JSON list of C-alpha atoms and ligand atoms in Angstrom, two decimals:
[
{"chain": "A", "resi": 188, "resn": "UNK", "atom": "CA", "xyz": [-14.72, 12.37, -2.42]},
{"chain": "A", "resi": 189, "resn": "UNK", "atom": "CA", "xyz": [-16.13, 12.93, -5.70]},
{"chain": "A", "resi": 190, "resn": "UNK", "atom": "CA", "xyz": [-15.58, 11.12, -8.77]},
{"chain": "A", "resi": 191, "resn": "UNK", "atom": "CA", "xyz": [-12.65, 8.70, -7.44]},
{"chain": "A", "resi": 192, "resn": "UNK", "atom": "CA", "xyz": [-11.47, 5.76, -9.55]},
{"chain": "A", "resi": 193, "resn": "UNK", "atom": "CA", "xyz": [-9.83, 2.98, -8.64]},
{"chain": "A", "resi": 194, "resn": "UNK", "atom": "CA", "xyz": [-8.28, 0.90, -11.69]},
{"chain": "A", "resi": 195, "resn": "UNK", "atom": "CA", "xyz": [-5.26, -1.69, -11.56]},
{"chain": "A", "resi": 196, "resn": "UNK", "atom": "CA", "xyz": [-1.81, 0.00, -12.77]},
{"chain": "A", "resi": 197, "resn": "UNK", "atom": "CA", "xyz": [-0.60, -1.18, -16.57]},
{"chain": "A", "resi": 198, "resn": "UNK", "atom": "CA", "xyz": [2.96, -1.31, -17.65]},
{"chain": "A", "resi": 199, "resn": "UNK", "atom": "CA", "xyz": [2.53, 2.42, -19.26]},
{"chain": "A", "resi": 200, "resn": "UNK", "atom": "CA", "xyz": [1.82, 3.64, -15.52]},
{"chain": "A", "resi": 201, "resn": "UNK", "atom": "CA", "xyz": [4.98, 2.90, -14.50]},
{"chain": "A", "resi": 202, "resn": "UNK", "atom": "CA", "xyz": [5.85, 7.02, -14.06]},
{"chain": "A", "resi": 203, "resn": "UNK", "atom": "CA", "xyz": [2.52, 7.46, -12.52]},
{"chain": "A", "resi": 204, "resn": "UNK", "atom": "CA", "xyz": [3.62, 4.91, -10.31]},
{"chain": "A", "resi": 205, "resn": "UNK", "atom": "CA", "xyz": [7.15, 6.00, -9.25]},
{"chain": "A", "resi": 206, "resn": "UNK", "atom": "CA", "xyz": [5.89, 9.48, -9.02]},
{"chain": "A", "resi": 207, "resn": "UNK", "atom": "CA", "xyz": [3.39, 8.40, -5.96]},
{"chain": "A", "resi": 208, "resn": "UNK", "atom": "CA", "xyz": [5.36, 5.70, -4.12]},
{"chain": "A", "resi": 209, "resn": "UNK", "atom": "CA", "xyz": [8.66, 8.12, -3.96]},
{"chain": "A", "resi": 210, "resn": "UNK", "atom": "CA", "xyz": [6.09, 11.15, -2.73]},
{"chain": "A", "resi": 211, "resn": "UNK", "atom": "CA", "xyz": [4.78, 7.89, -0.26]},
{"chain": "A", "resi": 212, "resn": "UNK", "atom": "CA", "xyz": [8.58, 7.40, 0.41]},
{"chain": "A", "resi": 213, "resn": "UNK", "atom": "CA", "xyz": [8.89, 11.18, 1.06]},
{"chain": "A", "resi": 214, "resn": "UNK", "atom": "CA", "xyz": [5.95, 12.15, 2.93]},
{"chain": "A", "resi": 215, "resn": "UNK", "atom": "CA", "xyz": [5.69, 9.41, 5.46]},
{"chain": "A", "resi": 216, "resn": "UNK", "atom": "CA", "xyz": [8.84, 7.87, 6.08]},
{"chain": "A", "resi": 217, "resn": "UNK", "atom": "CA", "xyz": [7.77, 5.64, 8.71]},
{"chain": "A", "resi": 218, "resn": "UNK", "atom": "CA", "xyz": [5.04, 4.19, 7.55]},
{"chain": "A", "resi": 219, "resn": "UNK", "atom": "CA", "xyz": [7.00, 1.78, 5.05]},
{"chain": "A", "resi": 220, "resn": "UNK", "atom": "CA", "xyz": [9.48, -0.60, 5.36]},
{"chain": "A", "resi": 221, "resn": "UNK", "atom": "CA", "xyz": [11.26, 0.52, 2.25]},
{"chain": "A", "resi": 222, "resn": "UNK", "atom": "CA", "xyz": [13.51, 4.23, 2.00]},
{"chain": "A", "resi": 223, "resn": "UNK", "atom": "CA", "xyz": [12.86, 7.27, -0.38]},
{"chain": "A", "resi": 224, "resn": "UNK", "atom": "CA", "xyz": [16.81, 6.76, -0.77]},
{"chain": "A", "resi": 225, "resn": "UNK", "atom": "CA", "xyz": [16.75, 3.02, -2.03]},
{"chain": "A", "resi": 226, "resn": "UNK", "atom": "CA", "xyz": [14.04, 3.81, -4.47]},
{"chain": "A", "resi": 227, "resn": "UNK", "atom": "CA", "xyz": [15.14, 6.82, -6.26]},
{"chain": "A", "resi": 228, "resn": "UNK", "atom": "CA", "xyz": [17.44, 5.05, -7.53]},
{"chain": "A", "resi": 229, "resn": "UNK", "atom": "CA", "xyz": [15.26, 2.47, -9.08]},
{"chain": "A", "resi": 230, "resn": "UNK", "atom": "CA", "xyz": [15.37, 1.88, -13.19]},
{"chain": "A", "resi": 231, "resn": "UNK", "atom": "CA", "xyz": [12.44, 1.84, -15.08]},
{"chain": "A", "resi": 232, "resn": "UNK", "atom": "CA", "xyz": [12.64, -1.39, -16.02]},
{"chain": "A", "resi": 233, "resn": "UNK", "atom": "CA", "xyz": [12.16, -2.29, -11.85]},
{"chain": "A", "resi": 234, "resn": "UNK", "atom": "CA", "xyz": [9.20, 0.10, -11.86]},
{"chain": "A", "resi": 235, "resn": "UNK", "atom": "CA", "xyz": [7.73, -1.61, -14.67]},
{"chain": "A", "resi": 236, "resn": "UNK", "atom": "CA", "xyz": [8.32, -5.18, -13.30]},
{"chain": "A", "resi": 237, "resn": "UNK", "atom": "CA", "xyz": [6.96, -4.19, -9.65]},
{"chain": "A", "resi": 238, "resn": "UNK", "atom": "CA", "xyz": [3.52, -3.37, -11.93]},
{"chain": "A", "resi": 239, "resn": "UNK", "atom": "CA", "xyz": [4.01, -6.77, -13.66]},
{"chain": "A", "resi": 240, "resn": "UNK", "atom": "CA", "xyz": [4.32, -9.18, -10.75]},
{"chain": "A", "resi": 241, "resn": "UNK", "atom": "CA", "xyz": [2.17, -7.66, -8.26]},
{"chain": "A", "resi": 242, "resn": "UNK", "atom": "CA", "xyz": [-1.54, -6.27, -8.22]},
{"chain": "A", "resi": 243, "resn": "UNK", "atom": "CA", "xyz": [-1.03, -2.67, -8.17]},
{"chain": "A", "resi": 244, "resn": "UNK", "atom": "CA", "xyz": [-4.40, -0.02, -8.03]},
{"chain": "A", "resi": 245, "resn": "UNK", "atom": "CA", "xyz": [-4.18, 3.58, -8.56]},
{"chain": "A", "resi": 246, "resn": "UNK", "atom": "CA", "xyz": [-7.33, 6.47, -7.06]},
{"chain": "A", "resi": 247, "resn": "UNK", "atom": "CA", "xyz": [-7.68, 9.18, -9.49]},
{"chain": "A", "resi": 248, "resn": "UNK", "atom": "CA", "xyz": [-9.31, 12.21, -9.02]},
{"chain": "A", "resi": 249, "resn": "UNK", "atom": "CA", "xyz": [-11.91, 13.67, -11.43]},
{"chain": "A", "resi": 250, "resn": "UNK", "atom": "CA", "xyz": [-8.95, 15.77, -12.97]},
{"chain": "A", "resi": 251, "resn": "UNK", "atom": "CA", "xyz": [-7.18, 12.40, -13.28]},
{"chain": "A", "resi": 252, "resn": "UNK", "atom": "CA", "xyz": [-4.34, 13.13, -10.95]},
{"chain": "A", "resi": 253, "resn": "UNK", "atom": "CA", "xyz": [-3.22, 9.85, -8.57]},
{"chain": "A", "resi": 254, "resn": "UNK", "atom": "CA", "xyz": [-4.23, 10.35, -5.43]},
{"chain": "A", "resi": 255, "resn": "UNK", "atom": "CA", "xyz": [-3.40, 6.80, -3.84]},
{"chain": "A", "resi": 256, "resn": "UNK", "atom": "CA", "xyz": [-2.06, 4.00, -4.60]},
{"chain": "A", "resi": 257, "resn": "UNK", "atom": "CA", "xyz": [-2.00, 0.21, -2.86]},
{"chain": "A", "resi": 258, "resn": "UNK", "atom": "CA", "xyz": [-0.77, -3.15, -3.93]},
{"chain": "A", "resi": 259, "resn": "UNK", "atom": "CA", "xyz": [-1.39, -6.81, -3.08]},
{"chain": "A", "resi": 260, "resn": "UNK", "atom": "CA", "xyz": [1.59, -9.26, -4.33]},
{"chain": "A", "resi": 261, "resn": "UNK", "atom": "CA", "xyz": [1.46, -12.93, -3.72]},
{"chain": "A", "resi": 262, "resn": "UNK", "atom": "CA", "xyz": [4.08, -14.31, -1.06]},
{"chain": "A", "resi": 263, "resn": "UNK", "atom": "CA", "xyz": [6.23, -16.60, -3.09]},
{"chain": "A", "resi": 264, "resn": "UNK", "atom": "CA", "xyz": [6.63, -18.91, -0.06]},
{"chain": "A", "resi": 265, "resn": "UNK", "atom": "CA", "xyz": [3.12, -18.65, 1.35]},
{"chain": "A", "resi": 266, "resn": "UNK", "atom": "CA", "xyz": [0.72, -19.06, -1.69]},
{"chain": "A", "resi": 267, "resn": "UNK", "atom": "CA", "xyz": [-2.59, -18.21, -0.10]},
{"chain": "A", "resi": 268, "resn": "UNK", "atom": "CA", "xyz": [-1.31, -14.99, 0.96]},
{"chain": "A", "resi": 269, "resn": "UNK", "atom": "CA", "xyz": [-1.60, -11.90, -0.47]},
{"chain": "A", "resi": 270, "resn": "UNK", "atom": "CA", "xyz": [0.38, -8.97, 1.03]},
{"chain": "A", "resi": 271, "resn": "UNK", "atom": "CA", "xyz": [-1.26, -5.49, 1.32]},
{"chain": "A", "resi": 272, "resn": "UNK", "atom": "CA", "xyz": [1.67, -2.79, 0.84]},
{"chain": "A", "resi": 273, "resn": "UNK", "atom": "CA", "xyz": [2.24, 0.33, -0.22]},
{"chain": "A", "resi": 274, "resn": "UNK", "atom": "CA", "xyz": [-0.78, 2.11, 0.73]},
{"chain": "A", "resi": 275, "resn": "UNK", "atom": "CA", "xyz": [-1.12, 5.61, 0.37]},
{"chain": "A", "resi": 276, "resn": "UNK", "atom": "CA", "xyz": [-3.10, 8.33, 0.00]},
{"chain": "A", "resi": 277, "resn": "UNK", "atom": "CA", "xyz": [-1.80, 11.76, -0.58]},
{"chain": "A", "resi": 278, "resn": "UNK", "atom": "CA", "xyz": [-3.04, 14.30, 2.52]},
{"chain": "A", "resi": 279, "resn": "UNK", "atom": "CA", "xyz": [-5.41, 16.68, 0.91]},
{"chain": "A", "resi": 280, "resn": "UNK", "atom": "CA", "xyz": [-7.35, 13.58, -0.49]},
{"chain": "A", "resi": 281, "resn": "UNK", "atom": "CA", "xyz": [-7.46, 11.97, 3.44]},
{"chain": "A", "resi": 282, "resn": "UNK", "atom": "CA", "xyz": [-10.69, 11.01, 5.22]},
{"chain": "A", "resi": 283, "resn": "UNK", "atom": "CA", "xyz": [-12.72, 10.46, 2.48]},
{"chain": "A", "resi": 284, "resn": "UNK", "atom": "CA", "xyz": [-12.66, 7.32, 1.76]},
{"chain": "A", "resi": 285, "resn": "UNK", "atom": "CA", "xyz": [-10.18, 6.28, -0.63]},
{"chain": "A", "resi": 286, "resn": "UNK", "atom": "CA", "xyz": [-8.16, 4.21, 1.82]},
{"chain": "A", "resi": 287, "resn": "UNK", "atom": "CA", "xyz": [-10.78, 2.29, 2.09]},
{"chain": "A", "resi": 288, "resn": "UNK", "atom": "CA", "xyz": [-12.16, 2.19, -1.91]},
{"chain": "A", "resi": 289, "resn": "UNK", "atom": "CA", "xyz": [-8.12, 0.89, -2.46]},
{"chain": "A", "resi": 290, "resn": "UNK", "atom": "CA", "xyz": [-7.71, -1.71, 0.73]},
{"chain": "A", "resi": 291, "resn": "UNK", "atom": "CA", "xyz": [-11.17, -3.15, -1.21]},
{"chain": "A", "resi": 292, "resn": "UNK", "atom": "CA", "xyz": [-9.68, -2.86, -4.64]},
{"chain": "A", "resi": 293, "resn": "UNK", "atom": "CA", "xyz": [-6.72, -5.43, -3.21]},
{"chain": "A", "resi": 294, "resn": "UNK", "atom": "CA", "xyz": [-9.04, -7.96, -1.15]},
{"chain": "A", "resi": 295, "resn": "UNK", "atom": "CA", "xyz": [-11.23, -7.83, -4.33]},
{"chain": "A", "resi": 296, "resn": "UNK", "atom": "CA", "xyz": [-8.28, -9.05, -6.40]},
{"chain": "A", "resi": 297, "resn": "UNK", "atom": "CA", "xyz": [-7.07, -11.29, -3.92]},
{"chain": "A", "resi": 298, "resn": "UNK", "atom": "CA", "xyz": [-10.53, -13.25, -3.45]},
{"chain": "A", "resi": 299, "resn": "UNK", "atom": "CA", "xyz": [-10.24, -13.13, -7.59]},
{"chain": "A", "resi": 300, "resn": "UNK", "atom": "CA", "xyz": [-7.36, -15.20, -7.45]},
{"chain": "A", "resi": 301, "resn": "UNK", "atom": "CA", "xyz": [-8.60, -17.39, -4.75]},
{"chain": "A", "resi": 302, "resn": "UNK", "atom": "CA", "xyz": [-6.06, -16.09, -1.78]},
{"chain": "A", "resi": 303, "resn": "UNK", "atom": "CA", "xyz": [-7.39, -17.83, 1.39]},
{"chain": "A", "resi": 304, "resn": "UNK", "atom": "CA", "xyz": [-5.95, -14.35, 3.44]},
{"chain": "A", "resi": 305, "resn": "UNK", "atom": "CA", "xyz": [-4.51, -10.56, 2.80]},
{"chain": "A", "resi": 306, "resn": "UNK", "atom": "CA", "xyz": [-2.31, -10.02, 4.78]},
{"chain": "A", "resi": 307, "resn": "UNK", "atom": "CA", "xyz": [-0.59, -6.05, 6.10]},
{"chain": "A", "resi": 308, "resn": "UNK", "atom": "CA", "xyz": [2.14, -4.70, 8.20]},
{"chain": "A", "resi": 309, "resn": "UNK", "atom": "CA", "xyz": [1.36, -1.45, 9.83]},
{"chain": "A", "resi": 310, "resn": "UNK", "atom": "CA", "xyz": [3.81, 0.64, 12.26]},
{"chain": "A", "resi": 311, "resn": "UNK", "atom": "CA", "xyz": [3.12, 0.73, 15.95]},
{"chain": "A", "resi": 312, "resn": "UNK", "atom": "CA", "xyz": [2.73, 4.46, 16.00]},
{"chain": "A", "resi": 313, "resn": "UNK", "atom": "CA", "xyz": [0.30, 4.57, 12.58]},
{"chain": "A", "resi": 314, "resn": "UNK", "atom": "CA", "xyz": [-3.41, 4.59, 14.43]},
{"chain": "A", "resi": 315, "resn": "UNK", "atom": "CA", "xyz": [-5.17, 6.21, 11.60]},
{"chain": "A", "resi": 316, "resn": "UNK", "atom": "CA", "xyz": [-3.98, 3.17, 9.20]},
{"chain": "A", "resi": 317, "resn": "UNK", "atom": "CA", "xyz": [-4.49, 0.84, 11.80]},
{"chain": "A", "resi": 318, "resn": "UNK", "atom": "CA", "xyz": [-8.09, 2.06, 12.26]},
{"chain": "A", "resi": 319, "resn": "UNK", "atom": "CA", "xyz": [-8.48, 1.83, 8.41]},
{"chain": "A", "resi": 320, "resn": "UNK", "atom": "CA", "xyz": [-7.72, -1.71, 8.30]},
{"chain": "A", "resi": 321, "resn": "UNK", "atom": "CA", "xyz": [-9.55, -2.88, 11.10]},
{"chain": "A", "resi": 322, "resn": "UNK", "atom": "CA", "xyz": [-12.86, -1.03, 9.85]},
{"chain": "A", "resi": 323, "resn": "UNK", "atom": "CA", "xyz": [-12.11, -3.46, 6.65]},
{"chain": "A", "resi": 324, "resn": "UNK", "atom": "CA", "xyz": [-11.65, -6.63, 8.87]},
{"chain": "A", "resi": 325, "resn": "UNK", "atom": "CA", "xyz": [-8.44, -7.12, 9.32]},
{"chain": "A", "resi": 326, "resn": "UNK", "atom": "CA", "xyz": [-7.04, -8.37, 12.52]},
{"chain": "A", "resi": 327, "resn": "UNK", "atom": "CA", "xyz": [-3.83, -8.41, 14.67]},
{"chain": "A", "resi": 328, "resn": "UNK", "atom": "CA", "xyz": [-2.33, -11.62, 15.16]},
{"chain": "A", "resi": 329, "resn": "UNK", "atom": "CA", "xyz": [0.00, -10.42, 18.00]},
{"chain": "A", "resi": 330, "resn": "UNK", "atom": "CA", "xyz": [3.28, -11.28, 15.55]},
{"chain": "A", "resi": 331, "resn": "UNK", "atom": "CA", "xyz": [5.54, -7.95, 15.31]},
{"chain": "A", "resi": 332, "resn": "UNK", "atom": "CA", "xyz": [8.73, -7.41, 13.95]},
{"chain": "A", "resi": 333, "resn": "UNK", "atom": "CA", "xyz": [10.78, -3.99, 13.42]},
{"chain": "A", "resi": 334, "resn": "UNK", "atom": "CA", "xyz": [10.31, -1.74, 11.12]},
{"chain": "A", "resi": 335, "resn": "UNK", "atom": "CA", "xyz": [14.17, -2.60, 9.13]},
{"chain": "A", "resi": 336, "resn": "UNK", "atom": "CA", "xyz": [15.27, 1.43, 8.62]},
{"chain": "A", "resi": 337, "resn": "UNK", "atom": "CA", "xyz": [14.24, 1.63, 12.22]},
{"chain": "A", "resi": 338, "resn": "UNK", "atom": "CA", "xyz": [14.33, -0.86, 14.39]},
{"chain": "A", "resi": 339, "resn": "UNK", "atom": "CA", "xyz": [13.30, 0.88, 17.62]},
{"chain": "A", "resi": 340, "resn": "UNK", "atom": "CA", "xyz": [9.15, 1.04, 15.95]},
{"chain": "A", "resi": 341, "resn": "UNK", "atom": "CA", "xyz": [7.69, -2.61, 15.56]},
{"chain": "A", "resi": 342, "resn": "UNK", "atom": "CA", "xyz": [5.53, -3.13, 12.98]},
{"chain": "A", "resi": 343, "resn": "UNK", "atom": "CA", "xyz": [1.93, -5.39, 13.55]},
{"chain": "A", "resi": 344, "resn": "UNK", "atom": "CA", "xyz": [1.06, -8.11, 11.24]},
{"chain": "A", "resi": 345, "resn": "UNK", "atom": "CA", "xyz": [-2.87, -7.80, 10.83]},
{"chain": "A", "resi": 346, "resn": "UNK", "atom": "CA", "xyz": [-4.64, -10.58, 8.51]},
{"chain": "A", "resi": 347, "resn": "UNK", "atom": "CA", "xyz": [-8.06, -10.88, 7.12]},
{"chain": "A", "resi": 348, "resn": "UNK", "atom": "CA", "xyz": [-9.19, -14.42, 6.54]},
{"chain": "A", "resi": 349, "resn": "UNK", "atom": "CA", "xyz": [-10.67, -15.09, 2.79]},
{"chain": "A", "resi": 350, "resn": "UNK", "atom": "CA", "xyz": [-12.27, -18.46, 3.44]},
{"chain": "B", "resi": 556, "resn": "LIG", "atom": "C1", "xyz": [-3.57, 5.52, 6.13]},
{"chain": "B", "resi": 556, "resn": "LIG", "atom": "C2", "xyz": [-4.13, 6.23, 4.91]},
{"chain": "B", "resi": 556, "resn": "LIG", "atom": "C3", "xyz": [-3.83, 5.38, 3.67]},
{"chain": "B", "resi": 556, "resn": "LIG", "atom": "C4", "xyz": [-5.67, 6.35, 5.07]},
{"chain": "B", "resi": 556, "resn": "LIG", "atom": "O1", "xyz": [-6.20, 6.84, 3.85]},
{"chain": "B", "resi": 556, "resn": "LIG", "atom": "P1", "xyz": [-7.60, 7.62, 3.84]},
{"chain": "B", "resi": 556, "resn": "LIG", "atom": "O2", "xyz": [-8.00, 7.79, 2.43]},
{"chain": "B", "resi": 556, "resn": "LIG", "atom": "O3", "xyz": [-7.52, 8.82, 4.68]},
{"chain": "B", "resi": 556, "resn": "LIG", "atom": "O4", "xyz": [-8.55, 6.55, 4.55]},
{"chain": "B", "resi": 556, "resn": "LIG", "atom": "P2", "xyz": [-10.15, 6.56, 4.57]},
{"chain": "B", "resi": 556, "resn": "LIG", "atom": "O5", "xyz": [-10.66, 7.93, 4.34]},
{"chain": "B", "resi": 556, "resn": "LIG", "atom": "O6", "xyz": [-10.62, 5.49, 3.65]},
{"chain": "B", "resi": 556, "resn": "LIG", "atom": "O7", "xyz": [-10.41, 6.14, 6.07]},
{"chain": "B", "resi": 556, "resn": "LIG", "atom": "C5", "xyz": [-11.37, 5.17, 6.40]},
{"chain": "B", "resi": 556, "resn": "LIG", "atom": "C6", "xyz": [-11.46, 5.07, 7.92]},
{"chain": "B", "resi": 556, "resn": "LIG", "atom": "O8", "xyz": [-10.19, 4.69, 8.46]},
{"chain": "B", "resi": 556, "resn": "LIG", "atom": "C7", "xyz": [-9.99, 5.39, 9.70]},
{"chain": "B", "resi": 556, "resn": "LIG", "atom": "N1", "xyz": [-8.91, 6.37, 9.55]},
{"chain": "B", "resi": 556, "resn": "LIG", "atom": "C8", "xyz": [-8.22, 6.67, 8.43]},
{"chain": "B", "resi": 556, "resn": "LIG", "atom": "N2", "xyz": [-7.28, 7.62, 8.69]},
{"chain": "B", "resi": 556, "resn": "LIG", "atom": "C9", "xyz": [-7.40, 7.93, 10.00]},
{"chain": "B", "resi": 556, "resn": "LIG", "atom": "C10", "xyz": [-6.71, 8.83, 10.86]},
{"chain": "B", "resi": 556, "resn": "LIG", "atom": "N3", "xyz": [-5.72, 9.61, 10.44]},
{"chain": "B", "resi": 556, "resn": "LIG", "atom": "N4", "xyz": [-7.10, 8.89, 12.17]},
{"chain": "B", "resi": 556, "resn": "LIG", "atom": "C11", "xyz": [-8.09, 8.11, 12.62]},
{"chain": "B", "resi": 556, "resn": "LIG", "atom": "N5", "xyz": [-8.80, 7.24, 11.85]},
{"chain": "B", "resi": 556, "resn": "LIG", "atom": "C12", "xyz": [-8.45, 7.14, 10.56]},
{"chain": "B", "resi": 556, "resn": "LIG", "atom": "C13", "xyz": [-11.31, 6.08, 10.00]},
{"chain": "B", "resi": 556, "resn": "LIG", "atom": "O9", "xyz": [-12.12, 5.14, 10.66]},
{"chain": "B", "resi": 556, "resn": "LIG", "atom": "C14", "xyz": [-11.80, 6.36, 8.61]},
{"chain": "B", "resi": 556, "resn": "LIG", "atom": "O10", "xyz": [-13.17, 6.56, 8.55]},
{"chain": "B", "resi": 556, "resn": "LIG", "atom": "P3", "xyz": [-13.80, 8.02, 8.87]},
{"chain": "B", "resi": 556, "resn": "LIG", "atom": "O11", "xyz": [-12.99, 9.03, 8.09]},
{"chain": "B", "resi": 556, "resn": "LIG", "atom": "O12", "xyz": [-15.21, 7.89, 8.39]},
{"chain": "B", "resi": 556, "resn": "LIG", "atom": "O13", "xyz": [-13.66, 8.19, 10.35]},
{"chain": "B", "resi": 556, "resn": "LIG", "atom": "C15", "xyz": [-3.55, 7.66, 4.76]},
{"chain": "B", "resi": 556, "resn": "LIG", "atom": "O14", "xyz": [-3.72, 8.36, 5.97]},
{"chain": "B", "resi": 556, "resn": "LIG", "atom": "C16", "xyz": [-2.06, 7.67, 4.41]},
{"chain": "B", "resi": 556, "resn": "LIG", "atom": "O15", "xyz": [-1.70, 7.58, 3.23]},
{"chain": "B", "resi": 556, "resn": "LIG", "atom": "N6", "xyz": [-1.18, 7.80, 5.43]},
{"chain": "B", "resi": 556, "resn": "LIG", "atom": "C17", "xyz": [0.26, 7.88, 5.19]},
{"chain": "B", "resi": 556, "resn": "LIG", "atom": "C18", "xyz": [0.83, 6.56, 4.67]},
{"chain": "B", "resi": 556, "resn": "LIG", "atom": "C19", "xyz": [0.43, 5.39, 5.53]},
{"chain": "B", "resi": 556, "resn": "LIG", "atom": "O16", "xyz": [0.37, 5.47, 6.74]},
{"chain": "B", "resi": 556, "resn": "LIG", "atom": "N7", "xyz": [0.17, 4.24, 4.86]},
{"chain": "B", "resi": 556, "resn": "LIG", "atom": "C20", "xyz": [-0.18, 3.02, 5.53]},
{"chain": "B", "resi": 556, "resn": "LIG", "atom": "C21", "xyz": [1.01, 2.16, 5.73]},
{"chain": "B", "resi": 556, "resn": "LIG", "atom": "S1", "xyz": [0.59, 0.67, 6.64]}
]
């Protein structure tokens, strides 16, 4: 796709920001471990801190509209580990690329801060992700664990080693 840009989200993104996690939330329920109906009700101040203590990227068209979004946060207990969530990429923009422009825009960041792995969860029944992160290296490490809205679907860690 033409013309995409990737940039880190600023505090004064924070509407940008709600406005393409809750259509995330909406659009592909089970693909996330969090609910439309749990964020919605989120203040702005917790949409402005979620910028502030995690690495969050925006894709922009050429008309400047957000057309994905990913994030990488640091695991307080592990770290070396950054966690890969909250990838998205709105349906008309598919297959073209920016998946993969945001899942770099997080290692990127992560190898930045000297992360020794990034680390995802994807849902069983998600191939198209699955085959997004594995073009970008990441592997399954045979942990699962359910997907907490809906337990019957198990979720696959996949890592990708830093160092
Ligand atoms: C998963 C998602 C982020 C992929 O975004 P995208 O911009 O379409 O990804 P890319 O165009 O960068 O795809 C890169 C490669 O990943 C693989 N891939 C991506 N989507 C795929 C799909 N639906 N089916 C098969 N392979 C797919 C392909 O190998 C693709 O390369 P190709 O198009 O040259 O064959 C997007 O489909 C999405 O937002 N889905 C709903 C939310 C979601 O599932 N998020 C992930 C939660 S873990």
């Amino acid at each position: 796709m033409d013309a995409v840009v990737v940039r880190r989200s600023v505090e004064a993104d924070w509407e940008r920001s709600r406005a393409i996690r809750l259509r995330a939330l909406r659009d592909a329920p089970l693909a996330f471990a969090s609910t439309y109906e749990r964020e919605i009700a989120f203040l702005p101040e917790q949409w402005k801190a979620r910028i502030g203590d995690s690495a969050q990227f925006l894709a922009g068209n050429a008309d400047g509209e957000v057309i994905g979004t990913a994030t990488g946060f640091t695991d307080p207990g592990e770290p070396g580990t950054v966690n890969l969530v909250a990838m998205f990429v709105v349906a008309e923009a598919r297959r073209c690329g920016v998946g993969e422009q945001l899942v770099e825009a997080v290692v990127a960041q992560a190898r930045a801060d000297g992360a020794s792995r990034v680390r995802l969860h994807v849902v069983e029944t998600n191939d198209g992700a699955a085959r997004l992160y594995a073009r970008c290296g990441f592997v399954r490490t045979g942990v699962t664990e359910p997907l907490p809205h809906q337990p019957s679907l198990l979720e696959h860690e996949m890592v990708l080693a830093l160092r």
